[in-house]
Amino acid sequence: MTALGKLIRTTTFKLTIVYLTVFSLFAAFLLGYFAWNTRRLFTAQINATVDAEVNGLAEQYRSGGIRRLVQVIESRSAQPGSNLYLVTSPAGEGLAGNVGYLPMGTLEKPGWSETEYRRHDNPATSHQALVRVFELPGGFRMLVGRDLDDREKVHNIVISAGRWSVALVVVLGLAGGFFVTRRVLRRVDAMTETTRTIVEGDLSGRLFVAGTGDELDRLAENLNAMLERIEALMRGLQEVSDNIAHDLKTPLTRMRNRAEEALRAAKGEADYRAALERTIEESDALMRTFNALLMIARAESGHARDDMADFDAAEVARGIAELYEPLAEEKGVALKVEAQGPITVRGNRELVSQALSNLVDNAIKYAVPSTTEGAIAVTAASEGGQVLLTVSDNGPGIPQADRPRVVQRFVRLERSRSQPGSGLGLSLAAAVARLHGGELILTDNDPGLKAVIALPRGGPVQSAA
Ligand SMILES: Nc1ncnc2c1ncn2[C@@H]1O[C@H](COP(=O)(O)OP(=O)(O)OP(=O)(O)O)[C@@H](O)[C@H]1O
Ligand SMILES: [Mg+2]
């Protein structure tokens, strides 16, 4: 495409042309109106002057007849000025006046007309005049008029001023239009360039924000927020697949090796049975890990947001406490529940239940056996605009420095290695809290851990970003 073709296709060019046309038309209209009006005013004034002159002459004619009229016109014609006079005899000869030449037939038409003429004292140049012709009794004719030079001069000044103004509007409009639209569109071009690199795979690119807070800035900010989100989701996906590959490979390999070992070394039915039972146990654990990973992915993708409804958090807390009661008893810790309902909250009941189960499971797993009442306490309460689901225990707790770490996938503290688990419980609880626009808070229970799932009562605010 030629350079000109490219220019014509740009929005800059089109916008400039549109604005220029509008402005030029407007300027032309304004100046035209001005020119027409001044001309009209001039003409009206000339009419009035001529009429006054005619009235004066009529008076003279009435009092002294044609002789008197001729005298008066002779004396008036002698005075310098733009007024024009002529009186002719019935034969058409000039009797008095300062008009020397008129086009044929001008005197035959009584009334107003615009005509060319030459003066007696300057027969070389012709001028324009506005004249009024009268027929007098006896075949005499009288012409009274006024030179139009002044009117034409002013008219010409206005017209040439108008031409210059329109030319100036066009030049300034072109320059200004190009300048302003270029500035705006340069930013759009920069955005296009950045998005191209992003499309090509560099998700870390961000659009330039000028900091002026204008429409383009807001657009860039929103697109950046969108990119941020996409990048986070991609990273999450990447992590999940890495984690699956890495953390499920080890137990799978172990399971396979055990099965092989059993085939090779088992000495009887009892050995085979034992090996098969082990395999089933391990595949159950694997399935649990898989389910936990899928659930986290589901919570993090935000799809579960469509599945939200009002439910009673107190009832959920009581149900889970009841479910874990036997396990706590077996472990020798006292578990108590404080949940006066109903405490209505908007959310995904299944995921919230799972998150709370994970916290209770941890408490039982890591608590110190104790029959003190409320060694483990599960509470549901409503505070301000939030619903708080709290699980506190009397175990070793989690050191302050480790708290941000334990909510990551597969992170288990060193001292917990003796207990079974995959390190996904707290990740899921945190992901579920985030899904609801809330958070998972880990604090000290002195001694022990206090884990709180804080959810906004009305569910997640539909993200404004
Ligand atoms: N109540 C608690 N008291 C002390 N440490 C805890 C407690 N809850 C969690 N932790 C520590 O945080 C780590 C991560 O907990 P998380 O629930 O994510 O995994 P897990 O319990 O090890 O495994 P999973 O829950 O997947 O079976 C645990 O391994 C443990 O070290
Ligand atoms: Mg756990």
Coordinates of C-alpha atoms and ligand atoms in Angstrom, one line a residue:
M1 CA 0.0 0.0 0.0
T2 CA 1.3 3.5 -0.8
A3 CA 2.1 6.0 2.0
L4 CA -0.9 8.0 0.9
G5 CA -3.2 5.0 0.9
K6 CA -2.0 4.2 4.4
L7 CA -2.6 7.8 5.6
I8 CA -6.1 7.8 4.2
R9 CA -7.0 4.6 6.0
T10 CA -6.0 6.0 9.4
T11 CA -8.5 7.1 11.9
T12 CA -6.4 10.3 12.4
F13 CA -7.1 11.2 8.8
K14 CA -10.8 10.4 8.8
L15 CA -11.4 12.3 12.0
T16 CA -9.5 15.3 10.8
I17 CA -11.4 15.5 7.6
V18 CA -14.7 15.2 9.3
Y19 CA -14.0 17.9 11.8
L20 CA -12.4 20.1 9.1
T21 CA -15.5 19.9 6.9
V22 CA -17.8 20.7 9.7
F23 CA -15.7 23.7 10.8
S24 CA -15.2 25.0 7.3
L25 CA -18.9 24.8 6.5
F26 CA -19.6 26.6 9.7
A27 CA -17.1 29.4 9.1
A28 CA -18.3 29.8 5.5
F29 CA -21.9 30.0 6.6
L30 CA -21.0 32.6 9.3
L31 CA -19.0 34.8 7.0
G32 CA -21.6 34.5 4.2
Y33 CA -24.3 35.6 6.6
F34 CA -22.2 38.5 7.8
A35 CA -21.4 39.7 4.2
W36 CA -25.0 39.4 3.1
N37 CA -26.3 41.3 6.1
T38 CA -23.9 44.2 5.8
R39 CA -24.8 44.5 2.1
R40 CA -28.4 44.5 3.0
L41 CA -27.9 47.2 5.6
F42 CA -25.9 49.4 3.2
T43 CA -28.6 49.0 0.6
A44 CA -31.4 50.0 3.0
Q45 CA -29.4 53.0 4.1
I46 CA -28.9 54.1 0.5
N47 CA -32.6 53.7 -0.2
A48 CA -33.4 55.9 2.8
T49 CA -31.0 58.6 1.6
V50 CA -32.3 58.6 -1.9
D51 CA -35.9 58.7 -0.7
A52 CA -35.1 61.8 1.5
E53 CA -33.5 63.5 -1.4
V54 CA -36.5 62.7 -3.6
N55 CA -38.9 64.1 -1.0
G56 CA -36.9 67.4 -0.9
L57 CA -36.9 67.7 -4.7
A58 CA -40.6 66.9 -4.9
E59 CA -41.3 69.8 -2.6
Q60 CA -39.2 72.1 -4.9
Y61 CA -41.1 70.8 -7.9
R62 CA -44.4 71.4 -6.4
S63 CA -43.6 75.0 -5.4
G64 CA -41.6 76.0 -8.6
G65 CA -42.3 73.5 -11.4
I66 CA -39.7 72.1 -13.7
R67 CA -37.7 75.3 -13.9
R68 CA -37.2 75.4 -10.1
L69 CA -36.3 71.7 -10.1
V70 CA -33.7 72.2 -12.7
Q71 CA -32.1 75.0 -10.7
V72 CA -32.0 73.0 -7.5
I73 CA -30.5 70.0 -9.2
E74 CA -27.9 72.1 -10.9
S75 CA -26.8 73.5 -7.6
R76 CA -26.9 70.1 -5.9
S77 CA -24.9 68.4 -8.7
A78 CA -22.2 71.0 -8.3
Q79 CA -21.6 69.8 -4.7
P80 CA -19.1 66.9 -4.3
G81 CA -20.5 63.6 -3.0
S82 CA -22.0 60.3 -3.9
N83 CA -25.5 61.6 -4.8
L84 CA -26.5 61.4 -8.4
Y85 CA -29.0 63.5 -10.3
L86 CA -30.3 63.9 -13.8
V87 CA -33.3 65.7 -15.4
T88 CA -34.1 65.2 -19.1
S89 CA -36.4 67.0 -21.5
P90 CA -39.2 65.1 -23.3
A91 CA -36.7 64.8 -26.2
G92 CA -34.3 63.0 -24.0
E93 CA -31.6 65.8 -23.6
G94 CA -30.1 66.3 -20.2
L95 CA -31.2 69.5 -18.6
A96 CA -29.3 69.3 -15.4
G97 CA -27.4 66.8 -13.3
N98 CA -24.0 65.1 -12.7
V99 CA -24.7 61.9 -14.6
G100 CA -23.1 61.9 -18.0
Y101 CA -23.7 58.4 -19.4
L102 CA -26.4 55.7 -18.6
P103 CA -27.1 52.5 -20.5
M104 CA -29.9 52.7 -23.0
G105 CA -33.3 52.5 -21.6
T106 CA -32.5 53.2 -18.0
L107 CA -34.6 56.2 -18.0
E108 CA -37.6 54.4 -19.6
K109 CA -38.1 52.3 -16.4
P110 CA -39.6 54.2 -13.6
G111 CA -38.8 53.0 -10.1
W112 CA -35.7 51.5 -8.5
S113 CA -32.8 49.9 -10.4
E114 CA -29.2 49.1 -10.1
T115 CA -27.2 50.4 -13.0
E116 CA -23.9 51.3 -14.5
Y117 CA -23.1 55.1 -15.0
R118 CA -20.4 57.6 -15.7
R119 CA -20.1 61.0 -14.3
H120 CA -19.9 64.3 -16.2
D121 CA -16.7 65.3 -14.5
N122 CA -15.1 61.9 -15.0
P123 CA -16.4 60.2 -18.1
A124 CA -13.5 57.7 -18.4
T125 CA -14.5 55.4 -15.5
S126 CA -17.9 53.7 -15.0
H127 CA -19.4 53.0 -11.6
Q128 CA -22.3 51.2 -10.2
A129 CA -25.3 53.1 -8.7
L130 CA -28.7 52.5 -7.2
V131 CA -31.1 54.9 -8.9
R132 CA -34.8 55.8 -8.8
V133 CA -36.4 57.1 -12.0
F134 CA -39.6 59.3 -12.1
E135 CA -41.7 60.5 -15.0
L136 CA -42.8 64.1 -14.6
P137 CA -45.8 65.7 -16.3
G138 CA -45.0 66.8 -19.8
G139 CA -42.6 64.0 -20.7
F140 CA -39.8 65.2 -18.4
R141 CA -37.8 62.6 -16.5
M142 CA -35.9 62.8 -13.3
L143 CA -33.3 60.3 -11.9
V144 CA -32.1 60.5 -8.3
G145 CA -29.5 57.9 -7.1
R146 CA -26.4 57.2 -5.1
D147 CA -23.0 55.7 -6.0
L148 CA -22.5 52.2 -4.7
D149 CA -18.7 52.3 -4.4
D150 CA -18.7 52.3 -0.6
R151 CA -21.0 49.4 -0.5
E152 CA -18.9 47.4 -2.9
K153 CA -15.7 48.3 -1.1
V154 CA -17.0 47.0 2.3
H155 CA -18.4 44.0 0.6
N156 CA -15.1 43.2 -1.0
I157 CA -13.3 43.6 2.3
V158 CA -15.7 41.2 4.0
I159 CA -15.4 38.6 1.2
S160 CA -11.7 38.7 1.2
A161 CA -11.6 38.5 5.0
G162 CA -13.9 35.5 4.7
R163 CA -11.6 33.8 2.2
W164 CA -8.6 34.3 4.4
S165 CA -10.5 33.0 7.5
V166 CA -11.7 29.9 5.7
A167 CA -8.2 29.2 4.5
L168 CA -6.9 29.8 8.0
V169 CA -9.5 27.4 9.4
V170 CA -8.5 24.8 6.9
V171 CA -4.7 25.1 7.7
L172 CA -5.1 25.3 11.5
G173 CA -7.8 22.6 11.4
L174 CA -5.5 20.3 9.5
A175 CA -2.5 20.9 11.7
G176 CA -4.5 20.8 15.0
G177 CA -6.5 17.8 13.9
F178 CA -3.4 15.9 13.0
F179 CA -1.6 16.9 16.1
V180 CA -4.4 16.0 18.5
T181 CA -5.5 12.7 16.9
R182 CA -1.9 11.7 16.4
R183 CA -1.3 12.1 20.1
V184 CA -4.3 10.0 21.0
L185 CA -3.8 7.4 18.3
R186 CA -0.1 7.0 19.0
R187 CA -1.2 5.5 22.4
V188 CA -3.6 3.2 20.6
D189 CA -0.9 2.1 18.3
A190 CA 1.4 1.4 21.3
M191 CA -1.4 -0.7 22.8
T192 CA -1.8 -2.6 19.6
E193 CA 1.9 -3.2 19.5
T194 CA 1.9 -4.5 23.2
T195 CA -1.1 -6.7 22.7
R196 CA 0.6 -8.2 19.6
T197 CA 3.5 -9.3 21.7
I198 CA 1.1 -10.7 24.3
V199 CA -0.8 -12.6 21.7
E200 CA 2.5 -14.0 20.5
G201 CA 2.9 -15.6 23.9
D202 CA 4.6 -13.2 26.3
L203 CA 1.9 -13.0 28.9
S204 CA 4.0 -10.8 31.2
G205 CA 3.6 -7.8 28.9
R206 CA 1.4 -4.9 30.2
L207 CA -0.2 -2.0 28.5
F208 CA 1.3 1.5 29.2
V209 CA -0.7 3.6 31.6
A210 CA 0.0 7.3 31.2
G211 CA -1.4 8.2 34.6
T212 CA -3.9 10.8 33.2
G213 CA -6.9 8.7 34.3
D214 CA -8.5 9.3 30.9
E215 CA -10.5 6.7 28.9
L216 CA -7.4 5.1 27.4
D217 CA -5.9 4.8 30.8
R218 CA -8.9 3.1 32.1
L219 CA -9.0 0.8 29.2
A220 CA -5.3 0.0 29.7
E221 CA -5.9 -0.6 33.4
N222 CA -8.8 -2.9 32.8
L223 CA -6.9 -4.9 30.1
N224 CA -3.9 -5.1 32.5
A225 CA -6.2 -6.4 35.3
M226 CA -7.5 -9.0 32.8
L227 CA -4.0 -10.0 31.8
E228 CA -3.1 -10.3 35.5
R229 CA -6.0 -12.6 36.0
I230 CA -5.2 -14.7 32.9
E231 CA -1.6 -15.0 33.9
A232 CA -2.5 -16.1 37.4
L233 CA -4.9 -18.7 36.0
M234 CA -2.3 -20.0 33.6
R235 CA 0.3 -20.1 36.4
G236 CA -2.2 -22.0 38.6
L237 CA -2.9 -24.5 35.8
Q238 CA 0.8 -24.9 35.2
E239 CA 1.4 -25.4 38.9
V240 CA -1.4 -28.0 39.2
S241 CA -0.1 -30.0 36.3
D242 CA 3.5 -29.8 37.6
N243 CA 2.3 -30.8 41.1
I244 CA 0.3 -33.7 39.7
A245 CA 3.2 -34.9 37.7
H246 CA 5.6 -34.5 40.5
D247 CA 3.6 -35.5 43.6
L248 CA 1.5 -38.3 42.2
K249 CA 4.4 -39.9 40.4
T250 CA 6.1 -40.9 43.6
P251 CA 3.2 -42.7 45.2
L252 CA 2.3 -44.3 41.9
T253 CA 5.9 -45.6 41.5
R254 CA 5.9 -46.8 45.1
M255 CA 2.6 -48.7 44.5
R256 CA 3.9 -50.3 41.3
N257 CA 7.1 -51.4 43.0
R258 CA 5.3 -52.9 45.9
A259 CA 3.0 -54.9 43.5
E260 CA 6.1 -56.1 41.6
E261 CA 7.8 -57.0 44.9
A262 CA 4.7 -59.0 46.0
L263 CA 4.6 -60.9 42.7
R264 CA 8.3 -61.8 43.1
A265 CA 8.5 -62.5 46.8
A266 CA 5.0 -63.5 48.1
K267 CA 4.9 -66.9 49.5
G268 CA 1.3 -67.6 49.8
E269 CA -2.2 -66.4 49.6
A270 CA -1.9 -64.3 52.8
D271 CA 1.0 -62.3 51.4
Y272 CA -0.9 -61.6 48.1
R273 CA -3.9 -60.5 50.1
A274 CA -1.8 -58.2 52.2
A275 CA -0.2 -56.7 49.1
L276 CA -3.6 -56.2 47.4
E277 CA -5.0 -54.5 50.6
R278 CA -2.0 -52.2 50.6
T279 CA -2.5 -51.3 47.0
I280 CA -6.2 -50.5 47.6
E281 CA -5.3 -48.3 50.5
E282 CA -2.7 -46.4 48.5
S283 CA -5.0 -45.9 45.6
D284 CA -7.7 -44.6 47.9
A285 CA -5.1 -42.0 49.2
L286 CA -4.2 -41.2 45.6
M287 CA -7.9 -40.7 44.8
R288 CA -8.3 -38.4 47.8
T289 CA -5.3 -36.3 46.6
F290 CA -6.7 -36.2 43.1
N291 CA -10.1 -35.1 44.4
A292 CA -8.5 -32.4 46.6
L293 CA -6.5 -31.1 43.6
L294 CA -9.6 -31.0 41.4
M295 CA -11.6 -29.3 44.1
I296 CA -8.9 -26.6 44.5
A297 CA -8.7 -26.1 40.8
R298 CA -12.5 -25.8 40.8
A299 CA -12.5 -23.2 43.6
E300 CA -9.7 -21.2 42.0
S301 CA -11.2 -21.1 38.5
G302 CA -14.2 -19.2 39.9
H303 CA -16.7 -21.4 38.1
A304 CA -18.1 -22.5 41.4
R305 CA -19.3 -18.9 41.8
D306 CA -22.3 -19.8 39.7
D307 CA -23.3 -22.4 42.2
M308 CA -23.9 -20.2 45.2
A309 CA -27.0 -20.2 47.4
D310 CA -27.9 -19.1 50.9
F311 CA -27.3 -21.7 53.5
D312 CA -27.0 -22.0 57.3
A313 CA -23.4 -21.9 58.4
A314 CA -24.2 -22.9 61.9
E315 CA -25.9 -26.1 60.7
V316 CA -22.8 -26.9 58.6
A317 CA -20.6 -26.4 61.6
R318 CA -22.7 -28.7 63.8
G319 CA -22.9 -31.3 61.1
I320 CA -19.2 -31.5 60.7
A321 CA -18.5 -31.5 64.4
E322 CA -20.9 -34.4 64.6
L323 CA -19.2 -36.2 61.8
Y324 CA -15.7 -35.9 63.4
E325 CA -16.9 -36.7 66.9
P326 CA -16.0 -40.4 66.7
L327 CA -12.6 -39.7 65.3
A328 CA -11.8 -37.2 68.0
E329 CA -13.0 -39.6 70.6
E330 CA -10.8 -42.3 69.2
K331 CA -7.8 -39.9 69.3
G332 CA -8.7 -39.0 72.9
V333 CA -9.4 -35.3 72.5
A334 CA -12.6 -33.5 73.5
L335 CA -14.4 -31.7 70.7
K336 CA -17.0 -29.1 71.3
V337 CA -19.2 -27.0 69.0
E338 CA -20.7 -23.6 69.5
A339 CA -23.0 -22.7 66.7
Q340 CA -26.2 -20.9 67.5
G341 CA -28.1 -20.8 64.2
P342 CA -29.3 -19.9 61.9
I343 CA -26.4 -17.9 60.5
T344 CA -27.2 -17.4 56.8
V345 CA -24.4 -17.0 54.4
R346 CA -24.3 -17.0 50.6
G347 CA -21.9 -19.5 49.1
N348 CA -21.1 -22.9 47.8
R349 CA -22.2 -25.2 50.7
E350 CA -20.3 -28.2 49.5
L351 CA -17.0 -26.4 49.2
V352 CA -17.4 -24.6 52.5
S353 CA -18.2 -27.9 54.2
Q354 CA -15.1 -29.4 52.7
A355 CA -12.9 -26.5 53.8
L356 CA -14.2 -26.7 57.4
S357 CA -13.7 -30.5 57.4
N358 CA -10.1 -30.0 56.5
L359 CA -9.6 -27.6 59.4
V360 CA -11.2 -30.0 61.9
D361 CA -9.2 -32.9 60.4
N362 CA -6.0 -31.0 61.0
A363 CA -7.0 -30.1 64.5
I364 CA -7.7 -33.7 65.4
K365 CA -4.6 -34.9 63.6
Y366 CA -2.2 -32.4 65.2
A367 CA -3.8 -31.8 68.6
V368 CA -2.4 -33.2 71.8
P369 CA -4.7 -35.9 73.4
S370 CA -6.5 -34.1 76.1
T371 CA -9.9 -34.5 77.8
T372 CA -10.0 -30.8 78.9
E373 CA -13.3 -29.6 77.7
G374 CA -13.0 -27.8 74.4
A375 CA -9.5 -28.9 73.5
I376 CA -10.8 -28.6 70.0
A377 CA -13.5 -26.0 69.5
V378 CA -15.6 -25.5 66.3
T379 CA -17.6 -22.3 66.3
A380 CA -19.8 -20.5 63.8
A381 CA -20.5 -16.8 64.5
S382 CA -21.6 -13.8 62.6
E383 CA -19.6 -10.6 63.1
G384 CA -20.3 -7.4 61.2
G385 CA -20.8 -8.3 57.5
Q386 CA -18.8 -11.5 58.0
V387 CA -19.5 -15.1 59.0
L388 CA -16.6 -16.6 60.9
L389 CA -16.1 -20.4 60.9
T390 CA -13.4 -21.1 63.5
V391 CA -11.5 -24.2 64.5
S392 CA -9.1 -23.9 67.5
D393 CA -7.0 -26.7 69.0
N394 CA -4.4 -27.2 71.7
G395 CA -1.6 -28.7 69.5
P396 CA 1.8 -27.3 68.6
G397 CA 0.3 -24.6 66.3
I398 CA 2.1 -23.3 63.2
P399 CA 5.0 -20.8 63.7
Q400 CA 4.3 -17.4 62.4
A401 CA 7.0 -17.6 59.8
D402 CA 5.4 -20.8 58.3
R403 CA 1.9 -19.5 58.1
P404 CA 2.1 -18.1 54.5
R405 CA 3.8 -21.2 53.3
V406 CA 1.4 -23.9 54.7
V407 CA -1.5 -22.7 52.6
Q408 CA 0.4 -23.6 49.4
R409 CA -0.2 -26.9 47.7
F410 CA 1.7 -29.9 49.1
V411 CA 3.5 -28.0 51.8
R412 CA 3.7 -30.0 55.0
L413 CA 5.8 -29.0 58.0
E414 CA 8.8 -31.2 58.8
R415 CA 7.4 -32.4 62.2
S416 CA 4.1 -33.5 60.6
R417 CA 5.8 -36.1 58.4
S418 CA 4.8 -38.9 60.8
Q419 CA 1.1 -38.2 60.1
P420 CA -0.5 -39.2 56.9
G421 CA -1.5 -36.4 54.5
S422 CA -0.7 -34.7 51.3
G423 CA -0.5 -31.1 52.3
L424 CA -3.6 -30.0 50.4
G425 CA -6.1 -29.4 53.3
L426 CA -5.2 -25.8 54.0
S427 CA -4.7 -24.9 50.3
L428 CA -8.3 -26.0 49.6
A429 CA -9.6 -24.1 52.7
A430 CA -7.8 -20.9 51.5
A431 CA -9.0 -21.3 47.9
V432 CA -12.6 -21.7 49.0
A433 CA -12.3 -18.6 51.2
R434 CA -10.9 -16.6 48.3
L435 CA -13.6 -17.9 46.0
H436 CA -16.2 -16.4 48.3
G437 CA -14.4 -13.1 48.5
G438 CA -13.2 -14.0 52.0
E439 CA -10.0 -15.3 53.6
L440 CA -8.4 -18.0 55.7
I441 CA -6.8 -16.5 58.8
L442 CA -4.3 -18.6 60.8
T443 CA -3.5 -17.2 64.3
D444 CA -2.3 -18.3 67.7
N445 CA -4.6 -20.1 70.1
D446 CA -1.9 -20.1 72.9
P447 CA -1.3 -22.9 72.8
G448 CA -2.3 -24.4 69.5
L449 CA -3.7 -23.1 66.2
K450 CA -6.8 -21.0 65.6
A451 CA -7.9 -21.3 61.9
V452 CA -10.7 -19.0 60.8
I453 CA -12.6 -19.1 57.5
A454 CA -14.0 -15.5 57.2
L455 CA -16.7 -15.2 54.5
P456 CA -18.6 -12.1 53.5
R457 CA -22.2 -12.7 54.5
G458 CA -23.7 -11.8 51.1
G459 CA -21.2 -13.9 49.0
P460 CA -18.5 -12.6 46.7
V461 CA -19.0 -9.1 45.4
Q462 CA -19.1 -9.4 41.7
S463 CA -15.6 -8.3 40.9
A464 CA -15.4 -4.7 39.8
A465 CA -11.9 -5.0 38.4
Ligands
LIG1 N1 -4.0 -27.5 63.5 C1 -2.7 -27.6 63.2 N2 -1.7 -27.6 64.1 C2 -0.4 -27.7 63.8 N3 0.0 -27.8 62.5 C3 -0.9 -27.7 61.5 C4 -2.3 -27.7 61.8 N4 -2.9 -27.6 60.6 C5 -2.0 -27.7 59.7 N5 -0.7 -27.8 60.2 C6 0.5 -27.9 59.5 O1 0.3 -27.4 58.1 C7 0.6 -28.4 57.2 C8 -0.3 -28.3 56.0 O2 -1.6 -28.6 56.4 P1 -2.6 -29.2 55.4 O3 -3.9 -29.5 56.0 O4 -2.6 -28.4 54.2 O5 -1.9 -30.6 55.0 P2 -1.9 -32.0 55.7 O6 -2.8 -31.9 56.9 O7 -0.5 -32.2 56.0 O8 -2.4 -32.9 54.6 P3 -3.9 -33.2 54.1 O9 -4.8 -32.1 54.8 O10 -3.9 -32.9 52.7 O11 -4.3 -34.5 54.4 C9 0.5 -29.6 57.9 O12 1.3 -30.6 57.3 C10 1.0 -29.3 59.3 O13 2.4 -29.3 59.3
MG2 MG -4.8 -31.3 56.6

